[in-house]
GROMACS .gro file of C-alpha atoms in nm:
model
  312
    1UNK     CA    1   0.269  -1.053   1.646
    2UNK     CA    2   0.256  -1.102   1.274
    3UNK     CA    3   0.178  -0.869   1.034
    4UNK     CA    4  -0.229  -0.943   0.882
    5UNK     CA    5  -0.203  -0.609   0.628
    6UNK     CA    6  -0.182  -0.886   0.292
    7UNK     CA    7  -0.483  -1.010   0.450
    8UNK     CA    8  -0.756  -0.696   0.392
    9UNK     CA    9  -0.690  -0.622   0.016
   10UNK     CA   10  -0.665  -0.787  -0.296
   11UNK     CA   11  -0.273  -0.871  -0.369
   12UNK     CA   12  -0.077  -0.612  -0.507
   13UNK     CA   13   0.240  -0.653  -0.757
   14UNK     CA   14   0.557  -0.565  -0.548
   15UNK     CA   15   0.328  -0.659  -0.222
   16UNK     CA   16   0.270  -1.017  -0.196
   17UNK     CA   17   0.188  -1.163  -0.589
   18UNK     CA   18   0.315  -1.046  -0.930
   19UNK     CA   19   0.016  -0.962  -1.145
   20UNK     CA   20  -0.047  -1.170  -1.437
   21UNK     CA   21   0.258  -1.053  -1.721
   22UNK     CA   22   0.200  -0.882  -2.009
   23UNK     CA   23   0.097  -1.031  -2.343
   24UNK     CA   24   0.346  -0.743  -2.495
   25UNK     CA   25   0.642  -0.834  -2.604
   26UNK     CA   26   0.954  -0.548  -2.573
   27UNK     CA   27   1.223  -0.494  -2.820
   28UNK     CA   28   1.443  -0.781  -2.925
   29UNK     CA   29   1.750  -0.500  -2.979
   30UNK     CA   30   2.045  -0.527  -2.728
   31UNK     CA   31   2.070  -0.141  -2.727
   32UNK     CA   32   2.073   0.040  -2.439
   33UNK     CA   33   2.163   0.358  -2.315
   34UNK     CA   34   2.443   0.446  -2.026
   35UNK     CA   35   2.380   0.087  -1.945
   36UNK     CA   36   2.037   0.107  -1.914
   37UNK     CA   37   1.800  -0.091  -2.149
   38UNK     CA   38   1.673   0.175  -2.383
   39UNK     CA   39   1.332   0.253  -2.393
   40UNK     CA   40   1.250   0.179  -2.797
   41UNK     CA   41   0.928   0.298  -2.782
   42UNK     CA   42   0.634   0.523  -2.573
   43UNK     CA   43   0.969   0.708  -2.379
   44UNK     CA   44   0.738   1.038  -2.266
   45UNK     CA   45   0.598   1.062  -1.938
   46UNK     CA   46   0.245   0.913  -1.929
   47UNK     CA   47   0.341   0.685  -2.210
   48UNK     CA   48   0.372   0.302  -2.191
   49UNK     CA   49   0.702   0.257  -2.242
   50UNK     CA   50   0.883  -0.024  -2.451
   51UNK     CA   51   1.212  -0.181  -2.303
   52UNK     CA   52   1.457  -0.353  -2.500
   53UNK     CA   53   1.632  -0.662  -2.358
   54UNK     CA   54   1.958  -0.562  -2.103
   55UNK     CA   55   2.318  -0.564  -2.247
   56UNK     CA   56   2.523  -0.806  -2.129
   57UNK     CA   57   2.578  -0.887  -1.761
   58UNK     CA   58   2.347  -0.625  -1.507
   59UNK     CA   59   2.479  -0.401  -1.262
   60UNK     CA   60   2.531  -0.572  -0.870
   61UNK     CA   61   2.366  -0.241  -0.787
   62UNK     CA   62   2.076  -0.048  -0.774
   63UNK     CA   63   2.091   0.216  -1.039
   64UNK     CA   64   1.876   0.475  -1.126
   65UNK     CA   65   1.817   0.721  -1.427
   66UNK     CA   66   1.552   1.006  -1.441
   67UNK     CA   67   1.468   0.976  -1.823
   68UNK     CA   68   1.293   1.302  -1.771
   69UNK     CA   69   1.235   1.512  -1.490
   70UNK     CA   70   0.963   1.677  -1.281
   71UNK     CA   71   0.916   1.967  -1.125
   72UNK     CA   72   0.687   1.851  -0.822
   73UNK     CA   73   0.824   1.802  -0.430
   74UNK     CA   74   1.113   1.532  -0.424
   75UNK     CA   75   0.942   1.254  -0.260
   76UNK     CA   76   1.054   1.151   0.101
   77UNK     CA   77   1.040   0.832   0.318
   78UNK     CA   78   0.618   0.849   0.450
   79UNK     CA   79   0.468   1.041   0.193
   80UNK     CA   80   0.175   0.877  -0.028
   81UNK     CA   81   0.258   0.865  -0.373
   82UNK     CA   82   0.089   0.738  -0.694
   83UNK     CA   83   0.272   0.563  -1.017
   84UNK     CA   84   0.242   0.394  -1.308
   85UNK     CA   85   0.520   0.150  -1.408
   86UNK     CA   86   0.643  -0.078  -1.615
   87UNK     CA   87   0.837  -0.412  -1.512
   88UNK     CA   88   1.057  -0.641  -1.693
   89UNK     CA   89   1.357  -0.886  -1.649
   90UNK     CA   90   1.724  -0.786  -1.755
   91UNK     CA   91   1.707  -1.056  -1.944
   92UNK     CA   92   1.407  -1.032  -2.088
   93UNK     CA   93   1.225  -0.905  -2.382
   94UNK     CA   94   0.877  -0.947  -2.197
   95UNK     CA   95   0.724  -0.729  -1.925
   96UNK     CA   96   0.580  -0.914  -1.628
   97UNK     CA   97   0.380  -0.638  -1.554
   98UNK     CA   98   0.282  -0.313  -1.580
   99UNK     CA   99  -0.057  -0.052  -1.467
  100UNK     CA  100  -0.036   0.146  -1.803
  101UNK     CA  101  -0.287  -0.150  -1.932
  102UNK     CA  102  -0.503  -0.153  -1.629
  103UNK     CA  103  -0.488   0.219  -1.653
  104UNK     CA  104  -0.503   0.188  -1.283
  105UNK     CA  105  -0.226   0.359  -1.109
  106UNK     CA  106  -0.014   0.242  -0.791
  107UNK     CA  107  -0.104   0.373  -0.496
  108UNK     CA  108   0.203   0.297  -0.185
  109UNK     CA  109   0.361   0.473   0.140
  110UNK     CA  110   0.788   0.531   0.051
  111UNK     CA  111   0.960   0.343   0.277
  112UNK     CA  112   0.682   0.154   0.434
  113UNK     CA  113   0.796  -0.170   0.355
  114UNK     CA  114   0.500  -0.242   0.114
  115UNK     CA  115   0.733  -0.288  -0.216
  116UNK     CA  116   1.046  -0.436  -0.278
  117UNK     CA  117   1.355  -0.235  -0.160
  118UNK     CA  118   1.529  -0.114  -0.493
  119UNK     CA  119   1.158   0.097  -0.493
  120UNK     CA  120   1.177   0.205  -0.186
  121UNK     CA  121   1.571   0.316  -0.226
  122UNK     CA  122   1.535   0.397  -0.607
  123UNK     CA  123   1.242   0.649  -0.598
  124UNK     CA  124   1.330   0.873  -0.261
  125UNK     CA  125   1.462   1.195  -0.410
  126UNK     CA  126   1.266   1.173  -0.711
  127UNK     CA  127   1.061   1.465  -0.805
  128UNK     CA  128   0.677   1.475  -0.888
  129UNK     CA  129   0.612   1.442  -1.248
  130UNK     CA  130   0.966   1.262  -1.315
  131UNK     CA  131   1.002   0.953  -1.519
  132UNK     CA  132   1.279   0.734  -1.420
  133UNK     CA  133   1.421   0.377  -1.501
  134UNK     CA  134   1.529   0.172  -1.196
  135UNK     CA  135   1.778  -0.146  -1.202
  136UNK     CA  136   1.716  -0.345  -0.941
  137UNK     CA  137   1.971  -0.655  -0.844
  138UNK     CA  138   1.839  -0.984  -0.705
  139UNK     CA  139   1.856  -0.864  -0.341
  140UNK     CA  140   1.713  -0.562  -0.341
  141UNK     CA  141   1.438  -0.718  -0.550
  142UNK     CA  142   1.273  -1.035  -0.503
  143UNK     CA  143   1.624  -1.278  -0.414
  144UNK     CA  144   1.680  -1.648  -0.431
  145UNK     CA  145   1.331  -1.731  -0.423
  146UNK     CA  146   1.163  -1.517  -0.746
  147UNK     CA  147   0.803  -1.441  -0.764
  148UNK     CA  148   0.563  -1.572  -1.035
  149UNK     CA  149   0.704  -1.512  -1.354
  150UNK     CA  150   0.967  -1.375  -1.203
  151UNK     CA  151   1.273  -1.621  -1.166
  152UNK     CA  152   1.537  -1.693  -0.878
  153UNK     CA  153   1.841  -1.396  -0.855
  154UNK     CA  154   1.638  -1.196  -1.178
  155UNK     CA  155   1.771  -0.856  -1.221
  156UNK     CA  156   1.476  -0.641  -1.250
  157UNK     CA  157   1.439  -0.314  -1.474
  158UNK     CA  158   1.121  -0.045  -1.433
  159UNK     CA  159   1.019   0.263  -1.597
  160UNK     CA  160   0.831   0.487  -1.337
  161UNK     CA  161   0.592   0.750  -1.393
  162UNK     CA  162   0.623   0.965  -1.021
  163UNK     CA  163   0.231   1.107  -1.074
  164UNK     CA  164   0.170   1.257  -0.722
  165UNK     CA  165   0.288   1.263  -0.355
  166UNK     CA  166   0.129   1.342  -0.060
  167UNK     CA  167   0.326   1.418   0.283
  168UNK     CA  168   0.137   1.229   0.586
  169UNK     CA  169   0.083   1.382   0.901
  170UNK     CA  170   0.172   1.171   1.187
  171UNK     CA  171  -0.136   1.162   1.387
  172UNK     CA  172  -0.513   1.253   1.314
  173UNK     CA  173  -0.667   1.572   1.472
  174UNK     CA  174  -1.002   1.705   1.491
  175UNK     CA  175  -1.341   1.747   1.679
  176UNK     CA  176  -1.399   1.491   2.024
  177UNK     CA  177  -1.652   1.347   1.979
  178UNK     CA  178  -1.818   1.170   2.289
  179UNK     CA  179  -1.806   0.792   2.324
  180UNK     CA  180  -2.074   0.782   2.567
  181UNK     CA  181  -2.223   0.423   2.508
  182UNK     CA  182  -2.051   0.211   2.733
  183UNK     CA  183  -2.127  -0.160   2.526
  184UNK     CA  184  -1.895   0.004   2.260
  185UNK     CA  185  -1.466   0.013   2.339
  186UNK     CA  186  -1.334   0.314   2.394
  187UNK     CA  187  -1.037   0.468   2.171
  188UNK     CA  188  -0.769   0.733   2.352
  189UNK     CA  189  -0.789   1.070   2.195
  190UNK     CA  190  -0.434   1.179   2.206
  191UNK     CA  191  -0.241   1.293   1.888
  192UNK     CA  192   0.121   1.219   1.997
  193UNK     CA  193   0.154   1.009   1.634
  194UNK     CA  194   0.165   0.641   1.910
  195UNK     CA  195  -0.135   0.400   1.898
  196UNK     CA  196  -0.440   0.507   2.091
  197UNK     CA  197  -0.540   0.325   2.351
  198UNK     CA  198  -0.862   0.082   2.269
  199UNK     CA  199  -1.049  -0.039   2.587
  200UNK     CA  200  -1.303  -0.304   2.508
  201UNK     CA  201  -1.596  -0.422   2.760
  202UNK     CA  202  -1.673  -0.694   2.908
  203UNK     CA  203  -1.990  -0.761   2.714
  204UNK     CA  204  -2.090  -0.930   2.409
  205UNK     CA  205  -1.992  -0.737   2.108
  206UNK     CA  206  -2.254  -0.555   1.905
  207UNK     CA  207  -2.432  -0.759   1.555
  208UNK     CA  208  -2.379  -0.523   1.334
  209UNK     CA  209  -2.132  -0.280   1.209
  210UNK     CA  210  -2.003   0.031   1.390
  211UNK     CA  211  -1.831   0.299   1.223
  212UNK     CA  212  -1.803   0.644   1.507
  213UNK     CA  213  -1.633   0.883   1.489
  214UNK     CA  214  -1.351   0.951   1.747
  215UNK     CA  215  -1.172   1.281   1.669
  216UNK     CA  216  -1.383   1.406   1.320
  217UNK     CA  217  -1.181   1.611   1.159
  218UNK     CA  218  -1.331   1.873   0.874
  219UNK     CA  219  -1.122   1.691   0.578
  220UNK     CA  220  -1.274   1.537   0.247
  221UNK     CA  221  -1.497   1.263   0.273
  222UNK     CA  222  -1.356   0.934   0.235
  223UNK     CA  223  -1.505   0.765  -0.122
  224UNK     CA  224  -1.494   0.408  -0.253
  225UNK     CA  225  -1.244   0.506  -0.507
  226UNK     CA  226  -0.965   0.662  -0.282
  227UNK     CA  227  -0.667   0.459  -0.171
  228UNK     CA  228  -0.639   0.624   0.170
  229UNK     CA  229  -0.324   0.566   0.408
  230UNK     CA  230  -0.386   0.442   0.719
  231UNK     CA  231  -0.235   0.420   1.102
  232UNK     CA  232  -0.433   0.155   1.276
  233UNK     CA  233  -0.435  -0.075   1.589
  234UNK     CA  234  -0.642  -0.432   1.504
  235UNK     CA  235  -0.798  -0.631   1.833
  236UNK     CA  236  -1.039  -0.931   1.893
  237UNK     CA  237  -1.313  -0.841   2.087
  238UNK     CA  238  -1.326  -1.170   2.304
  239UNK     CA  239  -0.995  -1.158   2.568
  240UNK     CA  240  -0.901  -0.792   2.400
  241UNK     CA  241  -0.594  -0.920   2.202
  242UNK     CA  242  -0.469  -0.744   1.997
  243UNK     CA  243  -0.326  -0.895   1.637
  244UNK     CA  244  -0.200  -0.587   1.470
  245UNK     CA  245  -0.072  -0.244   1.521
  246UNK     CA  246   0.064  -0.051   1.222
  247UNK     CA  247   0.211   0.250   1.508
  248UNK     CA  248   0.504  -0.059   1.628
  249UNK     CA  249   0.668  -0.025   1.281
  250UNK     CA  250   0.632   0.308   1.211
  251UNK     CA  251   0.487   0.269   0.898
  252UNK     CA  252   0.147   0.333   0.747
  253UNK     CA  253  -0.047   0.133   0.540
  254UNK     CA  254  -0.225   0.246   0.216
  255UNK     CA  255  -0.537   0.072   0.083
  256UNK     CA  256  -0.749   0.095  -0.217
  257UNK     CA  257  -1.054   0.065  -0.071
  258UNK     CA  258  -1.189  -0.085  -0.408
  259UNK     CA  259  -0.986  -0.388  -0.329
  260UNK     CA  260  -1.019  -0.386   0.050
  261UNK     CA  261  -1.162  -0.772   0.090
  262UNK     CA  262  -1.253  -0.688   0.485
  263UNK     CA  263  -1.592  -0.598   0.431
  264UNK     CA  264  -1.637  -0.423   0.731
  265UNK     CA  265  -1.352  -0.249   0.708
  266UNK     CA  266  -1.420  -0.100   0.388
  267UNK     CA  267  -1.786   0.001   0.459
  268UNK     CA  268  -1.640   0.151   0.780
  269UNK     CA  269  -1.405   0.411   0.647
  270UNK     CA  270  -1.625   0.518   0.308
  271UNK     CA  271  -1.793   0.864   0.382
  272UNK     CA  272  -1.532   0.909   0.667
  273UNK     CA  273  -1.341   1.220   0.643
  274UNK     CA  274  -1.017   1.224   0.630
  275UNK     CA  275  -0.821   1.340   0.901
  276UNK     CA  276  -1.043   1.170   1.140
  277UNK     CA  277  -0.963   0.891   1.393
  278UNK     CA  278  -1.251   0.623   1.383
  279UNK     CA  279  -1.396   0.340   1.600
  280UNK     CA  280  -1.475   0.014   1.388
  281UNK     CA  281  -1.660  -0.292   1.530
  282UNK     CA  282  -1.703  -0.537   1.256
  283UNK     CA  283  -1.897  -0.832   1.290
  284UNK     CA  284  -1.777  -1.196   1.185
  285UNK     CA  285  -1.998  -1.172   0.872
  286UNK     CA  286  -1.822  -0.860   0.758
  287UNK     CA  287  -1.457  -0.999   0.889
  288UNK     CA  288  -1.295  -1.322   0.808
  289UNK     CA  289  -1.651  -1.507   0.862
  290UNK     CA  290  -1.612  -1.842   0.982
  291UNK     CA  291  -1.265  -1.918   0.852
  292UNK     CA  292  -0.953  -1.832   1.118
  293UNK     CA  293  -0.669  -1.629   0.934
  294UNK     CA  294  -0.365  -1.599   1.147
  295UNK     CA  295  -0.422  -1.527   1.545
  296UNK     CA  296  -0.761  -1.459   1.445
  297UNK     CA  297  -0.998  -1.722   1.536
  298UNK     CA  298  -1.289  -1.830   1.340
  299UNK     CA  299  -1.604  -1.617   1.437
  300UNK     CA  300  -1.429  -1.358   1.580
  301UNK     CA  301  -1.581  -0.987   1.615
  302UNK     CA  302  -1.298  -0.703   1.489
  303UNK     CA  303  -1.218  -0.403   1.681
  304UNK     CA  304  -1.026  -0.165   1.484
  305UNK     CA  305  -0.876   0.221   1.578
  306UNK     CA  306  -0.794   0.400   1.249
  307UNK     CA  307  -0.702   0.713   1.178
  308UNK     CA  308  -0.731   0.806   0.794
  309UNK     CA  309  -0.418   0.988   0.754
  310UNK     CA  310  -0.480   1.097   0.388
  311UNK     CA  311  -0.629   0.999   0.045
  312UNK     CA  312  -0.428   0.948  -0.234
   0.00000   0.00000   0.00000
């Protein structure tokens, strides 16, 4: 079963696409401190940094420096966290990208597999409200085959700004509610942190959108500018096959809803608390419409169990 999660939001940097680079251009100097490239300019938290160009040849490690530090939670493998960073090439005096200009911050689950690995392995232990500079070698980065403006075997350097972390429970919990109407599938209720069970009928699915509750829990409501982190199992209505299930890996997904391209999706978990498992039915015109995107044929009506873990 492959993996469909690049397919309901807009591509990230360190997901799927590099962002368009930076018209900024770093320092030209070849300093650089305990063989890191010194930041020349903007070096306090919450600052956009400047990076000078790398010194000589890069490390064939992943290093790490905490340029200042926190005094939040150390972060852990599954919580949520939110950054902003800076990204450049050893060898370059340009950044490819960064969120200080979007002033948009990143929004990712540690060691979910949704960024390259030197993130994943550089940031765990890393306190809340730390700034820290991460060199990242080819294979821990992007490897052999670059991305965008990012060439083949590039060491990679990035200033990170750790601005929050949120630990994820492993299941939701809340209220039953009763799934009484027998034309809609029917979601399992446990809270054991493995997939429900979803049970679809034999009918024809429903026109429009259904968002119900399953378990409502009495958390915040859900709005259209939270990233909330997600456990979900994806089916097709017709023949019940189901094309993605986030419980299998053991790792949760975190969306922006503001760039969640599945309509129905999107509409679906807004004014949802959080906390809560949920029953969406999404229609083809708010799924993948007439175009097929993976297993998922053209036309084809979305069943989807969530539960909406947190909001970061």
């Amino acid at each position: 079963m492959r993996r469909i999660a690049g397919l309901l939001v807009a591509p990230l940097l360190l997901l799927s696409a590099v962002a368009c680079g930076s018209d900024d251009k770093a320092s030209d100097s070849a300093s650089s401190k305990n063989g890191f490239p010194a930041i020349t300019a903007g070096a306090k938290f919450g600052e956009k940094p400047t990076l000078s160009k790398g010194e000589g040849d890069p490390p064939k490690e992943l290093k790490t420096d905490v340029i200042s530090e926190g005094d939040g939670a150390k972060l852990k493998n599954g919580d949520a966290i939110q950054v902003n960073y800076l990204g450049q090439a050893w060898d370059s005096t340009k950044p490819f990208d960064n969120s200080f200009d979007r002033k948009q911050p990143f929004d990712l689950t540690l060691g979910a597999g949704m960024v390259i690995q030197g993130w994943d392995k550089g940031l765990v232990g890393q306190k809340v409200g730390s700034r820290v500079e991460l060199v990242i070698p080819p294979e821990l980065g992007y490897g052999e085959q670059g991305q965008g403006d990012i060439k083949p075997n590039a060491t990679l350097v990035f200033v990170v700004d750790i601005l929050k972390a949120t630990q994820i429970p492993a299941s939701a919990k809340g209220t039953e509610v009763a799934q009484d109407n027998t034309d809609l599938p029917k979601v399992g209720v446990k809270t054991d942190g493995k997939a429900p069970t979803v049970t679809i009928p034999k009918g024809d699915p429903p026109k429009k959108l259904v968002s119900n509750y399953v378990l409502e829990s009495d958390g915040e409501v859900v709005k259209e500018s939270d990233s909330v982190v997600v456990n979900y199992v994806g089916m097709i209505w017709k023949g019940a096959k189901e094309f993605d299930n986030t419980y299998t890996t053991g790792k949760t997904q975190t969306f922006p809803l503001s760039q969640v391209t599945l309509k129905g999706l999107k509409n679906g978990l807004i004014d949802k608390k959080v906390g809560s498992r949920v029953l969406l039915v999404i229609p083809p015109d708010q799924a993948f419409g007439d175009q097929q995107q993976q297993a998922i044929p053209k036309n084809s009506t979305l069943v989807f169990a969530v539960d909406i873990l947190a909001k970061v």
